[in-house]
XYZ file of N, CA and C in Angstrom:
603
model
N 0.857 -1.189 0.000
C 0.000 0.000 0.000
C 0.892 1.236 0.000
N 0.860 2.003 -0.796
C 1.344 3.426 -1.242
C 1.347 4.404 -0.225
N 2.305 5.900 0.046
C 1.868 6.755 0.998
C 0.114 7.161 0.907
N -0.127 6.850 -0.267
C -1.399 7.807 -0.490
C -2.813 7.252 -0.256
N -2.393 5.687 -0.557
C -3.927 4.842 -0.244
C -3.606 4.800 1.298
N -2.502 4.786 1.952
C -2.488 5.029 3.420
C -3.365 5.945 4.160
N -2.797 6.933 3.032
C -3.486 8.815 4.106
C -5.213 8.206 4.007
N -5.529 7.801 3.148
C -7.099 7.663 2.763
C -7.182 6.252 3.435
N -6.449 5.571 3.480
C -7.483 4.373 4.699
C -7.210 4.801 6.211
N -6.630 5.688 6.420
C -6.580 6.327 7.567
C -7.486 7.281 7.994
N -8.112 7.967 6.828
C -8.716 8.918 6.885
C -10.422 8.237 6.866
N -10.247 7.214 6.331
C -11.330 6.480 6.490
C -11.990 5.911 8.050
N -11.052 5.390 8.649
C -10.942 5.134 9.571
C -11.172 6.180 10.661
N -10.539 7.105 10.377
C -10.885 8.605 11.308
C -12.421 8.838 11.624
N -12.792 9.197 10.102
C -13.905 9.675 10.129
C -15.209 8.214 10.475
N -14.624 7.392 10.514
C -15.805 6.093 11.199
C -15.852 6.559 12.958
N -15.029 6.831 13.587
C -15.079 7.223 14.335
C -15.358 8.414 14.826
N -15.347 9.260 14.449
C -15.077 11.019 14.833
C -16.124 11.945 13.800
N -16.561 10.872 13.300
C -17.973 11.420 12.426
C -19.263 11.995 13.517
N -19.953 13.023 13.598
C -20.798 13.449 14.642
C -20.330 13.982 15.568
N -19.009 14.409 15.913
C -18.250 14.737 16.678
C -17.300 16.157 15.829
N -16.929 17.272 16.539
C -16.428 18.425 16.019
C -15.034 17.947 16.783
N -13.894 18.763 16.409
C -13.282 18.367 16.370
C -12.830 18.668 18.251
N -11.907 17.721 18.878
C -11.447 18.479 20.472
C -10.986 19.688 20.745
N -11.251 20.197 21.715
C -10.058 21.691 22.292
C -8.849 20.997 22.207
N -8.030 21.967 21.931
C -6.651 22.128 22.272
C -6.362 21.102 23.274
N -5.482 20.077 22.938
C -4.974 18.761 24.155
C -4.150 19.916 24.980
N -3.805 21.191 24.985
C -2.903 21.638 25.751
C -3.642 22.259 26.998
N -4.727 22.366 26.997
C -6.076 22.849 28.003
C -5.964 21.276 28.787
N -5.051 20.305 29.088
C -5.780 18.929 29.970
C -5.761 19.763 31.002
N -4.739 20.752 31.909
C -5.012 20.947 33.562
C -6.188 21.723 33.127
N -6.711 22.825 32.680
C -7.518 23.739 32.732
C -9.402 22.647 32.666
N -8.832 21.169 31.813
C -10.084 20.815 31.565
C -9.938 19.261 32.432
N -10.070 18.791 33.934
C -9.858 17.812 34.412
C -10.395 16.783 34.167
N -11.936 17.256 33.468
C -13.163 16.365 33.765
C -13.248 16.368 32.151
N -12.377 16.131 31.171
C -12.838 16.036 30.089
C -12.349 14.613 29.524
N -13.780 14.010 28.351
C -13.649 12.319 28.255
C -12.554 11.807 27.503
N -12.315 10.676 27.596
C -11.369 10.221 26.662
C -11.722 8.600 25.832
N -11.547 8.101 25.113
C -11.831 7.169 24.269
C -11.900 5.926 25.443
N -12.722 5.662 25.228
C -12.979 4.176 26.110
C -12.036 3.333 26.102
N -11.650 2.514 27.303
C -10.101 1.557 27.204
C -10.612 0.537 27.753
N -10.685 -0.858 27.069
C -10.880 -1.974 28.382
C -9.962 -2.101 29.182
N -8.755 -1.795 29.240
C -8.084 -1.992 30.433
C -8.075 -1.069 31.391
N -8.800 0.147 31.246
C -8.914 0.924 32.333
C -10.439 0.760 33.195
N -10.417 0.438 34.462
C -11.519 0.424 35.234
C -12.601 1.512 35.517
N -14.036 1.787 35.493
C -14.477 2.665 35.326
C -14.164 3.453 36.203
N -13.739 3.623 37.548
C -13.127 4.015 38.767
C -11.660 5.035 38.237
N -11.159 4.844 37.268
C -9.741 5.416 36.557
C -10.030 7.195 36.576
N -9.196 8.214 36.932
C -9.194 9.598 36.991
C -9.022 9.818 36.123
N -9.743 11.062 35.221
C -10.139 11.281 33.534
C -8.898 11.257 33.135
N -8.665 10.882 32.185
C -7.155 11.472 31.304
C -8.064 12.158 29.992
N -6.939 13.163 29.768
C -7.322 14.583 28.746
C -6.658 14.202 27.206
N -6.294 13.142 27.102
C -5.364 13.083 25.904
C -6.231 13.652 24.811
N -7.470 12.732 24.698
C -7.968 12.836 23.366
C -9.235 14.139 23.716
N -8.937 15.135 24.649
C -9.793 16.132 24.597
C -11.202 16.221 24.531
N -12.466 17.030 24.619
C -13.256 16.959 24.616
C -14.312 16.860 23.723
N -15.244 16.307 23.220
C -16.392 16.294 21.939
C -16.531 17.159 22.439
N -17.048 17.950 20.882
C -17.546 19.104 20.246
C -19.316 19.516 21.096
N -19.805 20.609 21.102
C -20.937 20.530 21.405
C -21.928 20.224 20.265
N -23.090 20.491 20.349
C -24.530 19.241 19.491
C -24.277 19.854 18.345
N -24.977 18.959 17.770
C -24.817 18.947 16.064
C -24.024 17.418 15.279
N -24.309 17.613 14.081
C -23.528 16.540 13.419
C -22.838 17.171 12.625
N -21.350 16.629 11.767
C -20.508 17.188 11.330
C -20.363 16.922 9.947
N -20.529 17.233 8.866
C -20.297 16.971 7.411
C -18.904 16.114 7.117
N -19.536 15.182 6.594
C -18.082 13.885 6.553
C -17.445 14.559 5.639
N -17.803 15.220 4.370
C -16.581 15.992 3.659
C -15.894 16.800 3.885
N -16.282 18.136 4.872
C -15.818 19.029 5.444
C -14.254 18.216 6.734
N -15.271 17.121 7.033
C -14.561 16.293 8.248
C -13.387 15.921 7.278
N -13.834 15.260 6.470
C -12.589 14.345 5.532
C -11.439 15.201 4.962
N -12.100 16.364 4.409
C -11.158 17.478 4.186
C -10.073 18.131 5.399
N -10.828 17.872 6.373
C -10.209 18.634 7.838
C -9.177 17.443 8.331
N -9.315 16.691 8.438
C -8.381 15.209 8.776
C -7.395 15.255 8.058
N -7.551 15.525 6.582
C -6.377 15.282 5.552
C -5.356 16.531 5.894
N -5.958 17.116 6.098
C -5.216 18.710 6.020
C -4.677 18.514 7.220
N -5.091 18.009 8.367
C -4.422 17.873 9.585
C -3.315 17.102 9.750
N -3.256 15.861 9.095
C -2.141 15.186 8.946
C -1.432 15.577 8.275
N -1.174 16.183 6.701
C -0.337 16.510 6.126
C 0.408 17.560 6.762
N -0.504 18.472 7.222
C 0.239 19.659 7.826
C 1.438 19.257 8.606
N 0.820 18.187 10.003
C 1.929 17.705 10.636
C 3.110 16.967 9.970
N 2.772 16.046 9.379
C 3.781 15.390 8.220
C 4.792 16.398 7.642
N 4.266 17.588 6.742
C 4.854 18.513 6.080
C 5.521 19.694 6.876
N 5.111 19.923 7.931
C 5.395 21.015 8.940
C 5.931 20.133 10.580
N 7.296 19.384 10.003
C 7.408 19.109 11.523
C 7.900 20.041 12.743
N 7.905 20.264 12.734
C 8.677 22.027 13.677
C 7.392 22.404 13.930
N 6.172 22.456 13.610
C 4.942 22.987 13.667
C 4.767 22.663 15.412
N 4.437 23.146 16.270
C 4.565 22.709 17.374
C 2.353 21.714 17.474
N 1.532 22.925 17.258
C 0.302 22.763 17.276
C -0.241 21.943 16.306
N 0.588 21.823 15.137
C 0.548 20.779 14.205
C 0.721 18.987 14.334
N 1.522 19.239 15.431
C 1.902 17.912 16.245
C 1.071 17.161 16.559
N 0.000 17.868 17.813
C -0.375 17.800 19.226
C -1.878 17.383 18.517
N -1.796 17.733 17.414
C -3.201 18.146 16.569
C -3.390 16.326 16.152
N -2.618 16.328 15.586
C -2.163 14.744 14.470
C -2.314 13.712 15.392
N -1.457 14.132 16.958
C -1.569 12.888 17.832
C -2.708 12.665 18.247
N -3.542 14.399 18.455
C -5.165 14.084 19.139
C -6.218 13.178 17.914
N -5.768 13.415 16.846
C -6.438 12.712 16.223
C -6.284 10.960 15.673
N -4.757 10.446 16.380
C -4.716 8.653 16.448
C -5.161 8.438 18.008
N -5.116 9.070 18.459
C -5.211 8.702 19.949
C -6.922 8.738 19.790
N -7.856 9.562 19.651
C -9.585 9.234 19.434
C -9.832 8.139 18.837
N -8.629 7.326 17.888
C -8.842 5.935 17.269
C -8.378 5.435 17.739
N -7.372 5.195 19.359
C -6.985 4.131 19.671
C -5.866 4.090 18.945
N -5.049 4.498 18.245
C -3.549 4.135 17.575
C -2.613 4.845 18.238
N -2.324 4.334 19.353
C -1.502 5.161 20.145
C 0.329 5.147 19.804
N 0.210 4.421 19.016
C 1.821 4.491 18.890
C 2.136 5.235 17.637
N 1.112 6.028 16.951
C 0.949 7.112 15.960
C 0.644 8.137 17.025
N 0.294 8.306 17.957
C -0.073 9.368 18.855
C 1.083 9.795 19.654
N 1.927 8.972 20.084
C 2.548 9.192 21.261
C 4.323 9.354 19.742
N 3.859 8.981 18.867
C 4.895 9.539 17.349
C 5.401 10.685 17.752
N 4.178 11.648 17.238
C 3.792 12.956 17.080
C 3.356 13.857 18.461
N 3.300 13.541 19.539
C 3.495 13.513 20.992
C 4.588 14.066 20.899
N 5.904 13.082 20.678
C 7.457 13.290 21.415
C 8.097 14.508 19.968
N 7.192 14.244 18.886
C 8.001 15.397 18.332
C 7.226 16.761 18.562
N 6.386 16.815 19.040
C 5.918 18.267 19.718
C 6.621 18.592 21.297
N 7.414 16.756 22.210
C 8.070 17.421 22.983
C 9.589 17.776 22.541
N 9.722 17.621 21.589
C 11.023 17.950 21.071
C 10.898 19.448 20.631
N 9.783 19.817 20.072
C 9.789 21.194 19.703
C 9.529 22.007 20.806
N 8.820 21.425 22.371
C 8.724 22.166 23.622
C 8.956 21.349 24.140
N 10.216 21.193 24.757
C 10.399 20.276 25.715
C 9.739 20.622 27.154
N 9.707 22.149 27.488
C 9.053 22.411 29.053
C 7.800 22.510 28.788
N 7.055 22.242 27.857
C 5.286 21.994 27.649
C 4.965 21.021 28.513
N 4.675 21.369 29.686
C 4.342 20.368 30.864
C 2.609 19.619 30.579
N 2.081 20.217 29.621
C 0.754 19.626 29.241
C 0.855 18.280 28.153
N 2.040 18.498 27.565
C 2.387 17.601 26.360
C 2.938 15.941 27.642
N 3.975 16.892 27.821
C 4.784 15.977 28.989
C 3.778 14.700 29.688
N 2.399 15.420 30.211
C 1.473 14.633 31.008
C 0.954 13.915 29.962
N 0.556 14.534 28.921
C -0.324 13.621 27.730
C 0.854 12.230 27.177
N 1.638 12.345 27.350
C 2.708 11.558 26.929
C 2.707 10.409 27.870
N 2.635 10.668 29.524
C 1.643 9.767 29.926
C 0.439 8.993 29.893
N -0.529 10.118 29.629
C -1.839 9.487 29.569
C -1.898 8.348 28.368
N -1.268 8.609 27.604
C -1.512 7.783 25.957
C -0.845 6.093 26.486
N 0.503 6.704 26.846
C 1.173 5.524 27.564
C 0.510 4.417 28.589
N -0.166 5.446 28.963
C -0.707 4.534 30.353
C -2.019 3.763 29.630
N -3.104 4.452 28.318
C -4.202 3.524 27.759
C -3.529 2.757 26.786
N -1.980 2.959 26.534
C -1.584 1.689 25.470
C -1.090 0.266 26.563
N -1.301 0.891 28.110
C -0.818 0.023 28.816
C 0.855 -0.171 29.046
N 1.277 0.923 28.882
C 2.768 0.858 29.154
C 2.846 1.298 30.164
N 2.701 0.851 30.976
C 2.999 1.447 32.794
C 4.108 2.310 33.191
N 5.579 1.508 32.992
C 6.546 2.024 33.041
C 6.925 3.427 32.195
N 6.692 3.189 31.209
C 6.641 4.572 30.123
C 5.777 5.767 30.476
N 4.669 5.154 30.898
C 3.773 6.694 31.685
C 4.242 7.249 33.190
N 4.548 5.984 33.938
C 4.774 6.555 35.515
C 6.539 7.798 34.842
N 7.265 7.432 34.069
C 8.560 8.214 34.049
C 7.747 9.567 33.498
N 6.434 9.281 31.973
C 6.147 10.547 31.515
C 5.282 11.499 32.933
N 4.849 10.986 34.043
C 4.083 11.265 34.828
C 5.374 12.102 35.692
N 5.992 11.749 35.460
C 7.253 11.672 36.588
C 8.014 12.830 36.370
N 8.165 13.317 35.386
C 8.525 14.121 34.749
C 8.062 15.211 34.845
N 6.694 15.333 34.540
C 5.366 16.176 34.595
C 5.988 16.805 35.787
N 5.657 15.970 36.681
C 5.242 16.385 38.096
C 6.734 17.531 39.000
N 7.980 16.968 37.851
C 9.100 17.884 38.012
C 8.808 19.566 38.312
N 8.081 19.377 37.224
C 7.720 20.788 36.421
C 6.303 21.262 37.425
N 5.335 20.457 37.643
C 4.103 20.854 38.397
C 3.854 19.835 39.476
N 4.628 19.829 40.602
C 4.843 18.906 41.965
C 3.415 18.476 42.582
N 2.522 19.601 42.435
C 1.376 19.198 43.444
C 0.046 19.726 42.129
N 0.197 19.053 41.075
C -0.733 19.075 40.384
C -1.638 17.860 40.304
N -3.202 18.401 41.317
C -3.678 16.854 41.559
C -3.935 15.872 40.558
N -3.952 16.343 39.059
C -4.462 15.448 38.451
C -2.899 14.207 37.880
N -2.339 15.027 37.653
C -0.883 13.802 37.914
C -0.877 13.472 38.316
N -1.001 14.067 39.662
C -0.370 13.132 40.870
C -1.657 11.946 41.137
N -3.084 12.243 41.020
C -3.979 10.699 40.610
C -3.488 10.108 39.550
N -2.967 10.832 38.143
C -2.727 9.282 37.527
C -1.465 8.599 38.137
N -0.821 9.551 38.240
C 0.650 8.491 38.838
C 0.052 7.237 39.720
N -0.870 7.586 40.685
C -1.255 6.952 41.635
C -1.970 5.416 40.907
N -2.846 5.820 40.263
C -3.364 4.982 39.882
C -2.675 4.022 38.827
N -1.414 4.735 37.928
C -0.514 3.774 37.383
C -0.134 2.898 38.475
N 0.429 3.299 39.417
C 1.059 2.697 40.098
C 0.068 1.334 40.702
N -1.093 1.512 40.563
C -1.991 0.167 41.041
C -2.216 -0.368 39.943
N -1.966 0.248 38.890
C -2.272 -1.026 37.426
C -1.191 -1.733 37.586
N -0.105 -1.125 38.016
C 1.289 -1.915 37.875
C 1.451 -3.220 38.595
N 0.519 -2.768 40.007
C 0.383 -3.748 41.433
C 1.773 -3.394 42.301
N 2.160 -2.251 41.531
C 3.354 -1.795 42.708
C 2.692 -1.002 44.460
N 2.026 -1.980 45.437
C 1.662 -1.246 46.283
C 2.494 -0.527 47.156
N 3.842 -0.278 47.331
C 4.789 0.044 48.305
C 4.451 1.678 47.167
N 4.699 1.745 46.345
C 4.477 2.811 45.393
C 3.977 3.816 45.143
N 2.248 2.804 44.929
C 1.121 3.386 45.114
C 0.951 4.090 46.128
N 1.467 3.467 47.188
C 0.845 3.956 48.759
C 1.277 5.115 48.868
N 2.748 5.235 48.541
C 3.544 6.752 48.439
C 3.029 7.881 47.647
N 2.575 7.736 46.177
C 2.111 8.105 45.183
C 0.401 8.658 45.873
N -0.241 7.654 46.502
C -1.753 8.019 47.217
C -1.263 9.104 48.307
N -0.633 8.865 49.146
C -0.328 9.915 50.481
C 0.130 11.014 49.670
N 0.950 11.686 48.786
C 1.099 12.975 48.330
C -0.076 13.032 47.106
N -0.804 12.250 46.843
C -2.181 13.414 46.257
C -3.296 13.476 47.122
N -3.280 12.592 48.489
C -3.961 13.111 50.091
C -3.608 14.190 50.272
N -1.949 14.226 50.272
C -1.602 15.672 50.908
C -1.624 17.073 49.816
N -2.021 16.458 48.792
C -2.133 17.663 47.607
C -3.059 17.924 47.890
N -4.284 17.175 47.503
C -5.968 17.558 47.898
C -6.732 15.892 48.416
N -6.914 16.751 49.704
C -7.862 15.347 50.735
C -8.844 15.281 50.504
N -8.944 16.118 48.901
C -10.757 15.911 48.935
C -11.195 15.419 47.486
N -10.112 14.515 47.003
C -9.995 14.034 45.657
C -11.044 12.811 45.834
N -12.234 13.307 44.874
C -13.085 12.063 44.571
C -12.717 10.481 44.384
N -11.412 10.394 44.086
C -10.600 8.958 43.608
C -10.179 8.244 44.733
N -9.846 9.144 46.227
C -9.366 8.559 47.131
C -9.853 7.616 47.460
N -10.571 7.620 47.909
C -11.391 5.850 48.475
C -11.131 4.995 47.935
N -11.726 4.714 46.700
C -11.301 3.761 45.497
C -9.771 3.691 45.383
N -8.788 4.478 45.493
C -7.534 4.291 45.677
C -7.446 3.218 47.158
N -7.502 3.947 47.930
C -7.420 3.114 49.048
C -7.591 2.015 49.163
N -8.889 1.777 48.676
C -9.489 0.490 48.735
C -8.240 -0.600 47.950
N -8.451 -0.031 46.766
C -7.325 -0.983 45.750
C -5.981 -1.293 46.269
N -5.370 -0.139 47.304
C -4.563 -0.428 47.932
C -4.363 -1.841 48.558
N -5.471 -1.407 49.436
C -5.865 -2.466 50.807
C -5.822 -4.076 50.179
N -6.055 -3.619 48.892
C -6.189 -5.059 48.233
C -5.086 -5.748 47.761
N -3.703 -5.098 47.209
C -2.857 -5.013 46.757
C -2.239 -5.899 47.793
N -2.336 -5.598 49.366
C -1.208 -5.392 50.259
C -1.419 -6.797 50.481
């Protein structure tokens, strides 16, 4: 298969999914937007603290598949053609990551952290993707990282936490749970952390 029947079975694929849907905010809004959805994962438990990767659906309405199809193509090429593009990046990854192709997401991820390396929003998303492709280790370091840059940012510091119980590392977790207690004691996730703890041990 050719670069070109690629772009178009890709683009096919896009729009099976992301059809009825406008396109997400800016993945660089995840702290500003905590509570925004992300593509369904069976390996994540419904109990899991939102991750922002793939940004938020559009408000009501349905979306013209040509306009859509046109908008997809143009989005990828751009990134393709414009790598230095920083928003061009972030754009390309939000759009494999709404399909689940995370290792096209987390591509175009590391070359938007190459073009900002102190983009502490990229940094976390570099987690989140990691952590629904199920790479534990790869998200707790991108988490890890994050948290360099923003120490007591509760929503890291829940996913860290909760990587750390996918992992079944409870000596970890437990550490990881007590500093987002001591970040905010009033994090909806705590219990359910705990609990999973208790279970771990």
């Amino acid at each position: 298969m050719n670069r070109e029947n690629l772009l178009f079975a890709i683009i096919g694929v896009l729009l099976g999914f992301i059809v009825g849907f406008m396109f997400a905010s800016s993945m660089s809004q995840r702290a500003a937007t905590p509570s925004a959805g992300t593509t369904a994962n069976q390996n994540l438990p419904p109990d899991h603290p939102p991750l922002n990767a793939a940004g938020q659906a559009g408000a009501g309405g349905t979306a013209n598949p040509q306009a859509m199809q046109a908008e997809v193509t143009s989005q990828l090429e751009r990134a393709r053609n414009e790598p230095k593009n920083f928003d061009a990046q972030v754009k390309a990854a939000q759009l494999y990551f709404q399909i689940q192709r995370y290792d096209q997401a987390i591509e175009y991820l590391l070359k938007a952290n190459q073009i900002k390396p102190d983009d502490v929003d990229v940094v976390a998303m570099l987690g989140d993707v990691n952590l629904q492709a199920g790479r534990f280790d790869e998200a707790l370091n991108w988490y890890e990282a994050a948290l360099k840059k923003k120490p007591n940012e509760v929503s890291l510091l829940a996913s860290l936490a909760f990587t750390q119980l996918q992992k079944g590392d409870a000596k970890a977790a437990e550490q990881a749970i007590a500093k987002l207690e001591k970040a905010d004691p009033n994090v909806v996730d705590l219990p359910r952390f705990k609990e999973r703890l208790a279970q771990l041990k």
